[in-house]
Amino acid sequence: LEQDALGSNDWNPARLALLRTTASREIQSRIDALIKSRPATERSTIVARYQKSLQLTGNVDEGRKVFRKNCASCHRVEEYGEPIGPNLVAVSSRGAESLLVNVFDPNREVNPAFVTYSVLTDAGRTFSGMITNQSATTVTLVRADGHKQSLLRQNIEEMRSTGASLMPEGLEREINVEQMADLIAYLDDTSKLHAGAATNGWQAGVAKTNITPKQPMWMSGYASRNKPATGKLTDLWAKALALQDDQGDRFVLITLDL
């Protein structure tokens, strides 16, 4: 890194910051110099470049492929993937621009629940990951690849937060602008089925669409009429309620104003 053998997009300051927590003072100083040498606006520039994806019409099916290839190792959607990181459907409900920041600048806004910790044991070994469980005797960490490591508190010499997200930077090397538009479309489409809040593992979603005919039509049950209906008192709707229990079983109720 100091010899510029790697481009600025090929290394992650957050991972260097993680290394810094257990490094010697000399190495810490060298890491600080490397991090300062990286333009502070680099991530913002990448986010700005992907604003183009917000103007494109994405393909839901292609977006599903993008998710399963690049996101499923830490996120779960449609019962596919690992539920390590935050719910991307919920994140996307805050808006596509917010999703861009979370994907391409993951350390700008880090939820404390998903911060990476560095743990040094009395044997001199270093472990890192997000804390998924802890008790009076143990601490369990999970890495971005899903690997879990449980450590006895009595063997922990030092444990500290890195302030960095478990999610790595650099997804712009895997997801282009068009694919990002597809991913946004997929998550947006999925969020419509999970619009309700989950309670005790249950989830609910609602949807509706206007099915009022756009042209005059004959109505059944009005035999005395000699011409099609020409007006309306209210719109006609098709409505759906989707429920999912804590076991993943689903039920869908559909009603039609007919």
PDB file of C-alpha atoms in Angstrom:
ATOM      1  CA  LEU A   1       0.000   0.000   0.000  1.00  0.00           C
ATOM      2  CA  GLU A   2       2.776   2.443   0.876  1.00  0.00           C
ATOM      3  CA  GLN A   3       4.441   1.737  -2.469  1.00  0.00           C
ATOM      4  CA  ASP A   4       1.173   2.392  -4.367  1.00  0.00           C
ATOM      5  CA  ALA A   5       1.172  -1.138  -5.722  1.00  0.00           C
ATOM      6  CA  LEU A   6      -2.596  -1.186  -5.163  1.00  0.00           C
ATOM      7  CA  GLY A   7      -5.062   1.356  -6.464  1.00  0.00           C
ATOM      8  CA  SER A   8      -7.207   3.329  -4.019  1.00  0.00           C
ATOM      9  CA  ASN A   9     -10.223   1.177  -4.895  1.00  0.00           C
ATOM     10  CA  ASP A  10      -8.385  -2.033  -4.049  1.00  0.00           C
ATOM     11  CA  TRP A  11      -8.080  -1.500  -0.306  1.00  0.00           C
ATOM     12  CA  ASN A  12     -10.495  -0.725   2.472  1.00  0.00           C
ATOM     13  CA  PRO A  13      -9.675   1.891   5.162  1.00  0.00           C
ATOM     14  CA  ALA A  14     -12.171   0.265   7.516  1.00  0.00           C
ATOM     15  CA  ARG A  15     -10.200  -2.980   7.442  1.00  0.00           C
ATOM     16  CA  LEU A  16      -6.975  -1.075   8.104  1.00  0.00           C
ATOM     17  CA  ALA A  17      -8.668   0.608  11.041  1.00  0.00           C
ATOM     18  CA  LEU A  18      -9.533  -2.853  12.345  1.00  0.00           C
ATOM     19  CA  LEU A  19      -5.881  -3.920  12.064  1.00  0.00           C
ATOM     20  CA  ARG A  20      -4.853  -0.738  13.868  1.00  0.00           C
ATOM     21  CA  THR A  21      -6.679  -1.728  17.061  1.00  0.00           C
ATOM     22  CA  THR A  22      -4.120  -4.448  17.850  1.00  0.00           C
ATOM     23  CA  ALA A  23      -1.045  -3.132  16.025  1.00  0.00           C
ATOM     24  CA  SER A  24       2.123  -1.660  17.504  1.00  0.00           C
ATOM     25  CA  ARG A  25       2.508   2.126  17.720  1.00  0.00           C
ATOM     26  CA  GLU A  26       4.795   2.113  14.675  1.00  0.00           C
ATOM     27  CA  ILE A  27       2.260   0.226  12.569  1.00  0.00           C
ATOM     28  CA  GLN A  28      -0.561   2.414  13.897  1.00  0.00           C
ATOM     29  CA  SER A  29       1.289   5.521  12.686  1.00  0.00           C
ATOM     30  CA  ARG A  30       1.821   4.006   9.244  1.00  0.00           C
ATOM     31  CA  ILE A  31      -1.850   3.010   9.013  1.00  0.00           C
ATOM     32  CA  ASP A  32      -2.932   6.534  10.017  1.00  0.00           C
ATOM     33  CA  ALA A  33      -0.786   7.970   7.225  1.00  0.00           C
ATOM     34  CA  LEU A  34      -2.299   5.570   4.674  1.00  0.00           C
ATOM     35  CA  ILE A  35      -5.874   6.367   5.666  1.00  0.00           C
ATOM     36  CA  LYS A  36      -5.223  10.118   5.523  1.00  0.00           C
ATOM     37  CA  SER A  37      -3.755   9.732   2.038  1.00  0.00           C
ATOM     38  CA  ARG A  38      -7.052   8.442   0.686  1.00  0.00           C
ATOM     39  CA  PRO A  39      -9.367  11.222  -0.559  1.00  0.00           C
ATOM     40  CA  ALA A  40     -12.174  11.738   1.939  1.00  0.00           C
ATOM     41  CA  THR A  41     -14.656  12.322  -0.869  1.00  0.00           C
ATOM     42  CA  GLU A  42     -13.978   9.072  -2.719  1.00  0.00           C
ATOM     43  CA  ARG A  43     -17.012   7.209  -1.381  1.00  0.00           C
ATOM     44  CA  SER A  44     -19.229  10.260  -1.917  1.00  0.00           C
ATOM     45  CA  THR A  45     -18.063  10.434  -5.505  1.00  0.00           C
ATOM     46  CA  ILE A  46     -19.059   6.814  -6.072  1.00  0.00           C
ATOM     47  CA  VAL A  47     -22.478   7.395  -4.497  1.00  0.00           C
ATOM     48  CA  ALA A  48     -22.949  10.423  -6.769  1.00  0.00           C
ATOM     49  CA  ARG A  49     -22.022   8.345  -9.828  1.00  0.00           C
ATOM     50  CA  TYR A  50     -24.710   5.781  -8.987  1.00  0.00           C
ATOM     51  CA  GLN A  51     -27.422   8.446  -8.770  1.00  0.00           C
ATOM     52  CA  LYS A  52     -27.982   7.589 -12.442  1.00  0.00           C
ATOM     53  CA  SER A  53     -29.514   4.282 -11.341  1.00  0.00           C
ATOM     54  CA  LEU A  54     -32.399   6.202  -9.762  1.00  0.00           C
ATOM     55  CA  GLN A  55     -33.457   7.435 -13.196  1.00  0.00           C
ATOM     56  CA  LEU A  56     -33.526   3.971 -14.772  1.00  0.00           C
ATOM     57  CA  THR A  57     -36.353   1.445 -14.812  1.00  0.00           C
ATOM     58  CA  GLY A  58     -34.978  -1.672 -13.198  1.00  0.00           C
ATOM     59  CA  ASN A  59     -35.881  -5.286 -13.868  1.00  0.00           C
ATOM     60  CA  VAL A  60     -37.155  -7.151 -10.810  1.00  0.00           C
ATOM     61  CA  ASP A  61     -35.995 -10.598 -11.959  1.00  0.00           C
ATOM     62  CA  GLU A  62     -32.501  -9.320 -12.798  1.00  0.00           C
ATOM     63  CA  GLY A  63     -32.421  -7.521  -9.451  1.00  0.00           C
ATOM     64  CA  ARG A  64     -33.140 -10.795  -7.691  1.00  0.00           C
ATOM     65  CA  LYS A  65     -30.063 -12.271  -9.396  1.00  0.00           C
ATOM     66  CA  VAL A  66     -27.942  -9.293  -8.311  1.00  0.00           C
ATOM     67  CA  PHE A  67     -29.106  -9.710  -4.717  1.00  0.00           C
ATOM     68  CA  ARG A  68     -28.461 -13.447  -4.584  1.00  0.00           C
ATOM     69  CA  LYS A  69     -24.990 -13.073  -6.066  1.00  0.00           C
ATOM     70  CA  ASN A  70     -23.736 -10.069  -4.104  1.00  0.00           C
ATOM     71  CA  CYS A  71     -25.894  -9.580  -0.999  1.00  0.00           C
ATOM     72  CA  ALA A  72     -27.244 -12.931   0.166  1.00  0.00           C
ATOM     73  CA  SER A  73     -24.145 -13.813   2.197  1.00  0.00           C
ATOM     74  CA  CYS A  74     -25.228 -11.240   4.821  1.00  0.00           C
ATOM     75  CA  HIS A  75     -28.849 -10.363   4.014  1.00  0.00           C
ATOM     76  CA  ARG A  76     -32.048 -12.382   3.656  1.00  0.00           C
ATOM     77  CA  VAL A  77     -34.900 -11.594   1.266  1.00  0.00           C
ATOM     78  CA  GLU A  78     -37.684 -13.943   0.121  1.00  0.00           C
ATOM     79  CA  GLU A  79     -36.341 -16.587   2.527  1.00  0.00           C
ATOM     80  CA  TYR A  80     -33.015 -16.604   0.650  1.00  0.00           C
ATOM     81  CA  GLY A  81     -29.696 -15.636   2.197  1.00  0.00           C
ATOM     82  CA  GLU A  82     -28.247 -15.187   5.688  1.00  0.00           C
ATOM     83  CA  PRO A  83     -29.937 -12.757   8.134  1.00  0.00           C
ATOM     84  CA  ILE A  84     -26.684 -11.290   9.464  1.00  0.00           C
ATOM     85  CA  GLY A  85     -26.989  -7.681   8.326  1.00  0.00           C
ATOM     86  CA  PRO A  86     -30.005  -5.350   8.385  1.00  0.00           C
ATOM     87  CA  ASN A  87     -33.199  -6.085   6.491  1.00  0.00           C
ATOM     88  CA  LEU A  88     -32.608  -4.587   3.033  1.00  0.00           C
ATOM     89  CA  VAL A  89     -36.330  -4.450   2.328  1.00  0.00           C
ATOM     90  CA  ALA A  90     -36.745  -2.222   5.374  1.00  0.00           C
ATOM     91  CA  VAL A  91     -33.723  -0.142   4.336  1.00  0.00           C
ATOM     92  CA  SER A  92     -35.133   0.354   0.834  1.00  0.00           C
ATOM     93  CA  SER A  93     -38.412   1.584   2.332  1.00  0.00           C
ATOM     94  CA  ARG A  94     -36.506   4.681   3.492  1.00  0.00           C
ATOM     95  CA  GLY A  95     -35.842   5.544  -0.141  1.00  0.00           C
ATOM     96  CA  ALA A  96     -33.528   4.521  -2.964  1.00  0.00           C
ATOM     97  CA  GLU A  97     -31.034   7.312  -2.218  1.00  0.00           C
ATOM     98  CA  SER A  98     -30.601   6.008   1.306  1.00  0.00           C
ATOM     99  CA  LEU A  99     -29.992   2.536  -0.122  1.00  0.00           C
ATOM    100  CA  LEU A 100     -27.229   3.908  -2.379  1.00  0.00           C
ATOM    101  CA  VAL A 101     -25.407   5.313   0.647  1.00  0.00           C
ATOM    102  CA  ASN A 102     -25.764   2.064   2.601  1.00  0.00           C
ATOM    103  CA  VAL A 103     -24.410   0.014  -0.304  1.00  0.00           C
ATOM    104  CA  PHE A 104     -21.554   2.184  -1.583  1.00  0.00           C
ATOM    105  CA  ASP A 105     -20.591   4.137   1.546  1.00  0.00           C
ATOM    106  CA  PRO A 106     -21.410   1.673   4.337  1.00  0.00           C
ATOM    107  CA  ASN A 107     -19.332   3.462   6.968  1.00  0.00           C
ATOM    108  CA  ARG A 108     -21.040   6.846   6.579  1.00  0.00           C
ATOM    109  CA  GLU A 109     -24.035   5.843   8.701  1.00  0.00           C
ATOM    110  CA  VAL A 110     -23.340   2.742  10.790  1.00  0.00           C
ATOM    111  CA  ASN A 111     -26.112   1.282  12.900  1.00  0.00           C
ATOM    112  CA  PRO A 112     -24.541   0.445  16.310  1.00  0.00           C
ATOM    113  CA  ALA A 113     -26.114  -3.008  16.093  1.00  0.00           C
ATOM    114  CA  PHE A 114     -23.947  -3.832  13.058  1.00  0.00           C
ATOM    115  CA  VAL A 115     -20.589  -2.366  14.126  1.00  0.00           C
ATOM    116  CA  THR A 116     -17.508  -4.596  13.879  1.00  0.00           C
ATOM    117  CA  TYR A 117     -15.559  -5.404  17.038  1.00  0.00           C
ATOM    118  CA  SER A 118     -11.951  -6.454  17.424  1.00  0.00           C
ATOM    119  CA  VAL A 119     -11.135  -8.965  20.147  1.00  0.00           C
ATOM    120  CA  LEU A 120      -7.638  -9.783  21.406  1.00  0.00           C
ATOM    121  CA  THR A 121      -7.283 -12.985  23.443  1.00  0.00           C
ATOM    122  CA  ASP A 122      -4.756 -13.778  26.148  1.00  0.00           C
ATOM    123  CA  ALA A 123      -3.153 -16.178  23.637  1.00  0.00           C
ATOM    124  CA  GLY A 124      -2.332 -13.243  21.353  1.00  0.00           C
ATOM    125  CA  ARG A 125      -4.935 -14.108  18.712  1.00  0.00           C
ATOM    126  CA  THR A 126      -7.166 -11.467  17.160  1.00  0.00           C
ATOM    127  CA  PHE A 127     -10.752 -12.043  16.097  1.00  0.00           C
ATOM    128  CA  SER A 128     -13.115  -9.588  14.468  1.00  0.00           C
ATOM    129  CA  GLY A 129     -16.781  -9.494  13.619  1.00  0.00           C
ATOM    130  CA  MET A 130     -20.190  -8.312  14.709  1.00  0.00           C
ATOM    131  CA  ILE A 131     -21.415  -9.354  18.138  1.00  0.00           C
ATOM    132  CA  THR A 132     -24.444 -11.600  17.706  1.00  0.00           C
ATOM    133  CA  ASN A 133     -24.702 -12.937  21.231  1.00  0.00           C
ATOM    134  CA  GLN A 134     -23.070 -12.366  24.577  1.00  0.00           C
ATOM    135  CA  SER A 135     -23.534 -13.624  28.098  1.00  0.00           C
ATOM    136  CA  ALA A 136     -21.722 -13.377  31.397  1.00  0.00           C
ATOM    137  CA  THR A 137     -19.253 -16.007  30.188  1.00  0.00           C
ATOM    138  CA  THR A 138     -19.075 -15.863  26.372  1.00  0.00           C
ATOM    139  CA  VAL A 139     -19.075 -13.499  23.394  1.00  0.00           C
ATOM    140  CA  THR A 140     -20.058 -14.681  19.910  1.00  0.00           C
ATOM    141  CA  LEU A 141     -18.807 -12.874  16.806  1.00  0.00           C
ATOM    142  CA  VAL A 142     -19.927 -13.356  13.220  1.00  0.00           C
ATOM    143  CA  ARG A 143     -17.898 -12.371  10.159  1.00  0.00           C
ATOM    144  CA  ALA A 144     -19.234 -11.081   6.856  1.00  0.00           C
ATOM    145  CA  ASP A 145     -18.874 -14.592   5.391  1.00  0.00           C
ATOM    146  CA  GLY A 146     -21.215 -15.983   8.056  1.00  0.00           C
ATOM    147  CA  HIS A 147     -18.527 -17.747  10.107  1.00  0.00           C
ATOM    148  CA  LYS A 148     -19.219 -17.593  13.851  1.00  0.00           C
ATOM    149  CA  GLN A 149     -16.668 -17.626  16.656  1.00  0.00           C
ATOM    150  CA  SER A 150     -17.543 -17.990  20.323  1.00  0.00           C
ATOM    151  CA  LEU A 151     -14.979 -16.790  22.859  1.00  0.00           C
ATOM    152  CA  LEU A 152     -14.812 -17.205  26.639  1.00  0.00           C
ATOM    153  CA  ARG A 153     -14.743 -13.854  28.420  1.00  0.00           C
ATOM    154  CA  GLN A 154     -12.038 -15.147  30.740  1.00  0.00           C
ATOM    155  CA  ASN A 155      -9.758 -15.505  27.685  1.00  0.00           C
ATOM    156  CA  ILE A 156     -10.428 -12.017  26.313  1.00  0.00           C
ATOM    157  CA  GLU A 157      -7.608  -9.550  26.879  1.00  0.00           C
ATOM    158  CA  GLU A 158      -9.204  -6.636  25.047  1.00  0.00           C
ATOM    159  CA  MET A 159     -12.397  -5.976  23.096  1.00  0.00           C
ATOM    160  CA  ARG A 160     -13.157  -2.725  21.316  1.00  0.00           C
ATOM    161  CA  SER A 161     -15.415  -1.324  18.631  1.00  0.00           C
ATOM    162  CA  THR A 162     -13.775  -0.401  15.331  1.00  0.00           C
ATOM    163  CA  GLY A 163     -16.576   1.991  14.417  1.00  0.00           C
ATOM    164  CA  ALA A 164     -16.732   0.308  11.013  1.00  0.00           C
ATOM    165  CA  SER A 165     -19.630  -1.562   9.458  1.00  0.00           C
ATOM    166  CA  LEU A 166     -19.487  -5.301   8.953  1.00  0.00           C
ATOM    167  CA  MET A 167     -20.378  -4.593   5.321  1.00  0.00           C
ATOM    168  CA  PRO A 168     -17.245  -4.045   3.208  1.00  0.00           C
ATOM    169  CA  GLU A 169     -16.663  -1.210   0.781  1.00  0.00           C
ATOM    170  CA  GLY A 170     -16.058  -1.860  -2.907  1.00  0.00           C
ATOM    171  CA  LEU A 171     -19.357  -3.251  -4.220  1.00  0.00           C
ATOM    172  CA  GLU A 172     -19.063  -0.861  -7.167  1.00  0.00           C
ATOM    173  CA  ARG A 173     -16.593  -3.392  -8.583  1.00  0.00           C
ATOM    174  CA  GLU A 174     -19.356  -6.028  -8.626  1.00  0.00           C
ATOM    175  CA  ILE A 175     -22.527  -4.002  -9.318  1.00  0.00           C
ATOM    176  CA  ASN A 176     -22.775  -1.528 -12.204  1.00  0.00           C
ATOM    177  CA  VAL A 177     -25.301   1.302 -12.552  1.00  0.00           C
ATOM    178  CA  GLU A 178     -27.835  -0.781 -14.495  1.00  0.00           C
ATOM    179  CA  GLN A 179     -27.588  -3.660 -12.027  1.00  0.00           C
ATOM    180  CA  MET A 180     -28.110  -1.243  -9.145  1.00  0.00           C
ATOM    181  CA  ALA A 181     -31.330  -0.060 -10.804  1.00  0.00           C
ATOM    182  CA  ASP A 182     -32.399  -3.722 -11.013  1.00  0.00           C
ATOM    183  CA  LEU A 183     -31.561  -4.287  -7.334  1.00  0.00           C
ATOM    184  CA  ILE A 184     -33.564  -1.224  -6.292  1.00  0.00           C
ATOM    185  CA  ALA A 185     -36.548  -2.432  -8.350  1.00  0.00           C
ATOM    186  CA  TYR A 186     -36.357  -5.889  -6.762  1.00  0.00           C
ATOM    187  CA  LEU A 187     -36.193  -4.603  -3.182  1.00  0.00           C
ATOM    188  CA  ASP A 188     -38.951  -2.076  -3.854  1.00  0.00           C
ATOM    189  CA  ASP A 189     -41.167  -4.796  -5.314  1.00  0.00           C
ATOM    190  CA  THR A 190     -40.484  -7.088  -2.377  1.00  0.00           C
ATOM    191  CA  SER A 191     -41.180  -4.341   0.162  1.00  0.00           C
ATOM    192  CA  LYS A 192     -44.744  -4.090  -1.130  1.00  0.00           C
ATOM    193  CA  LEU A 193     -45.340  -7.639   0.089  1.00  0.00           C
ATOM    194  CA  HIS A 194     -43.802  -6.884   3.468  1.00  0.00           C
ATOM    195  CA  ALA A 195     -45.296  -3.493   4.146  1.00  0.00           C
ATOM    196  CA  GLY A 196     -46.619  -4.462   7.568  1.00  0.00           C
ATOM    197  CA  ALA A 197     -44.451  -4.545  10.650  1.00  0.00           C
ATOM    198  CA  ALA A 198     -43.411  -7.907  12.039  1.00  0.00           C
ATOM    199  CA  THR A 199     -44.691  -8.861  15.490  1.00  0.00           C
ATOM    200  CA  ASN A 200     -43.353 -11.952  17.257  1.00  0.00           C
ATOM    201  CA  GLY A 201     -42.051 -13.234  13.943  1.00  0.00           C
ATOM    202  CA  TRP A 202     -45.253 -12.550  12.012  1.00  0.00           C
ATOM    203  CA  GLN A 203     -45.257 -10.348   8.933  1.00  0.00           C
ATOM    204  CA  ALA A 204     -48.082  -8.693   7.030  1.00  0.00           C
ATOM    205  CA  GLY A 205     -48.321  -6.905   3.693  1.00  0.00           C
ATOM    206  CA  VAL A 206     -51.143  -5.207   1.849  1.00  0.00           C
ATOM    207  CA  ALA A 207     -51.677  -4.113  -1.751  1.00  0.00           C
ATOM    208  CA  LYS A 208     -54.503  -2.804  -3.888  1.00  0.00           C
ATOM    209  CA  THR A 209     -55.184  -1.875  -7.515  1.00  0.00           C
ATOM    210  CA  ASN A 210     -58.007   0.005  -9.193  1.00  0.00           C
ATOM    211  CA  ILE A 211     -60.044  -2.293 -11.497  1.00  0.00           C
ATOM    212  CA  THR A 212     -62.760   0.179 -12.481  1.00  0.00           C
ATOM    213  CA  PRO A 213     -63.532  -0.330 -16.233  1.00  0.00           C
ATOM    214  CA  LYS A 214     -62.320   2.551 -18.359  1.00  0.00           C
ATOM    215  CA  GLN A 215     -65.199   2.233 -20.826  1.00  0.00           C
ATOM    216  CA  PRO A 216     -69.036   1.785 -20.459  1.00  0.00           C
ATOM    217  CA  MET A 217     -70.047  -1.833 -19.963  1.00  0.00           C
ATOM    218  CA  TRP A 218     -73.123  -3.989 -19.377  1.00  0.00           C
ATOM    219  CA  MET A 219     -73.778  -4.893 -15.755  1.00  0.00           C
ATOM    220  CA  SER A 220     -75.222  -8.236 -14.670  1.00  0.00           C
ATOM    221  CA  GLY A 221     -78.330  -8.097 -12.490  1.00  0.00           C
ATOM    222  CA  TYR A 222     -79.849  -5.153 -14.353  1.00  0.00           C
ATOM    223  CA  ALA A 223     -82.022  -6.925 -16.988  1.00  0.00           C
ATOM    224  CA  SER A 224     -84.291  -3.920 -17.453  1.00  0.00           C
ATOM    225  CA  ARG A 225     -81.478  -1.753 -18.774  1.00  0.00           C
ATOM    226  CA  ASN A 226     -81.253  -1.272 -22.527  1.00  0.00           C
ATOM    227  CA  LYS A 227     -77.793   0.323 -22.587  1.00  0.00           C
ATOM    228  CA  PRO A 228     -74.408  -0.060 -20.809  1.00  0.00           C
ATOM    229  CA  ALA A 229     -73.747   1.697 -17.531  1.00  0.00           C
ATOM    230  CA  THR A 230     -72.262   5.143 -18.173  1.00  0.00           C
ATOM    231  CA  GLY A 231     -71.289   6.373 -14.729  1.00  0.00           C
ATOM    232  CA  LYS A 232     -69.975   5.294 -11.337  1.00  0.00           C
ATOM    233  CA  LEU A 233     -70.540   6.098  -7.698  1.00  0.00           C
ATOM    234  CA  THR A 234     -67.213   4.729  -6.451  1.00  0.00           C
ATOM    235  CA  ASP A 235     -64.136   3.057  -7.894  1.00  0.00           C
ATOM    236  CA  LEU A 236     -63.849  -0.728  -7.944  1.00  0.00           C
ATOM    237  CA  TRP A 237     -60.820  -2.253  -6.241  1.00  0.00           C
ATOM    238  CA  ALA A 238     -58.921  -5.505  -5.984  1.00  0.00           C
ATOM    239  CA  LYS A 239     -57.240  -5.805  -2.598  1.00  0.00           C
ATOM    240  CA  ALA A 240     -54.828  -8.327  -1.123  1.00  0.00           C
ATOM    241  CA  LEU A 241     -53.668  -9.126   2.390  1.00  0.00           C
ATOM    242  CA  ALA A 242     -50.586 -11.348   2.772  1.00  0.00           C
ATOM    243  CA  LEU A 243     -49.638 -12.917   6.121  1.00  0.00           C
ATOM    244  CA  GLN A 244     -46.568 -14.919   7.090  1.00  0.00           C
ATOM    245  CA  ASP A 245     -46.189 -16.646  10.457  1.00  0.00           C
ATOM    246  CA  ASP A 246     -42.989 -17.237  12.405  1.00  0.00           C
ATOM    247  CA  GLN A 247     -42.548 -20.581  10.629  1.00  0.00           C
ATOM    248  CA  GLY A 248     -42.540 -19.005   7.172  1.00  0.00           C
ATOM    249  CA  ASP A 249     -45.991 -20.288   6.192  1.00  0.00           C
ATOM    250  CA  ARG A 250     -47.940 -17.815   4.053  1.00  0.00           C
ATOM    251  CA  PHE A 251     -51.603 -16.978   3.542  1.00  0.00           C
ATOM    252  CA  VAL A 252     -53.002 -14.555   0.975  1.00  0.00           C
ATOM    253  CA  LEU A 253     -56.553 -13.164   0.996  1.00  0.00           C
ATOM    254  CA  ILE A 254     -57.794 -11.414  -2.158  1.00  0.00           C
ATOM    255  CA  THR A 255     -61.052  -9.468  -2.460  1.00  0.00           C
ATOM    256  CA  LEU A 256     -62.667  -7.992  -5.576  1.00  0.00           C
ATOM    257  CA  ASP A 257     -65.359  -5.317  -5.810  1.00  0.00           C
ATOM    258  CA  LEU A 258     -67.533  -7.276  -8.262  1.00  0.00           C
TER     259      LEU A 258
END
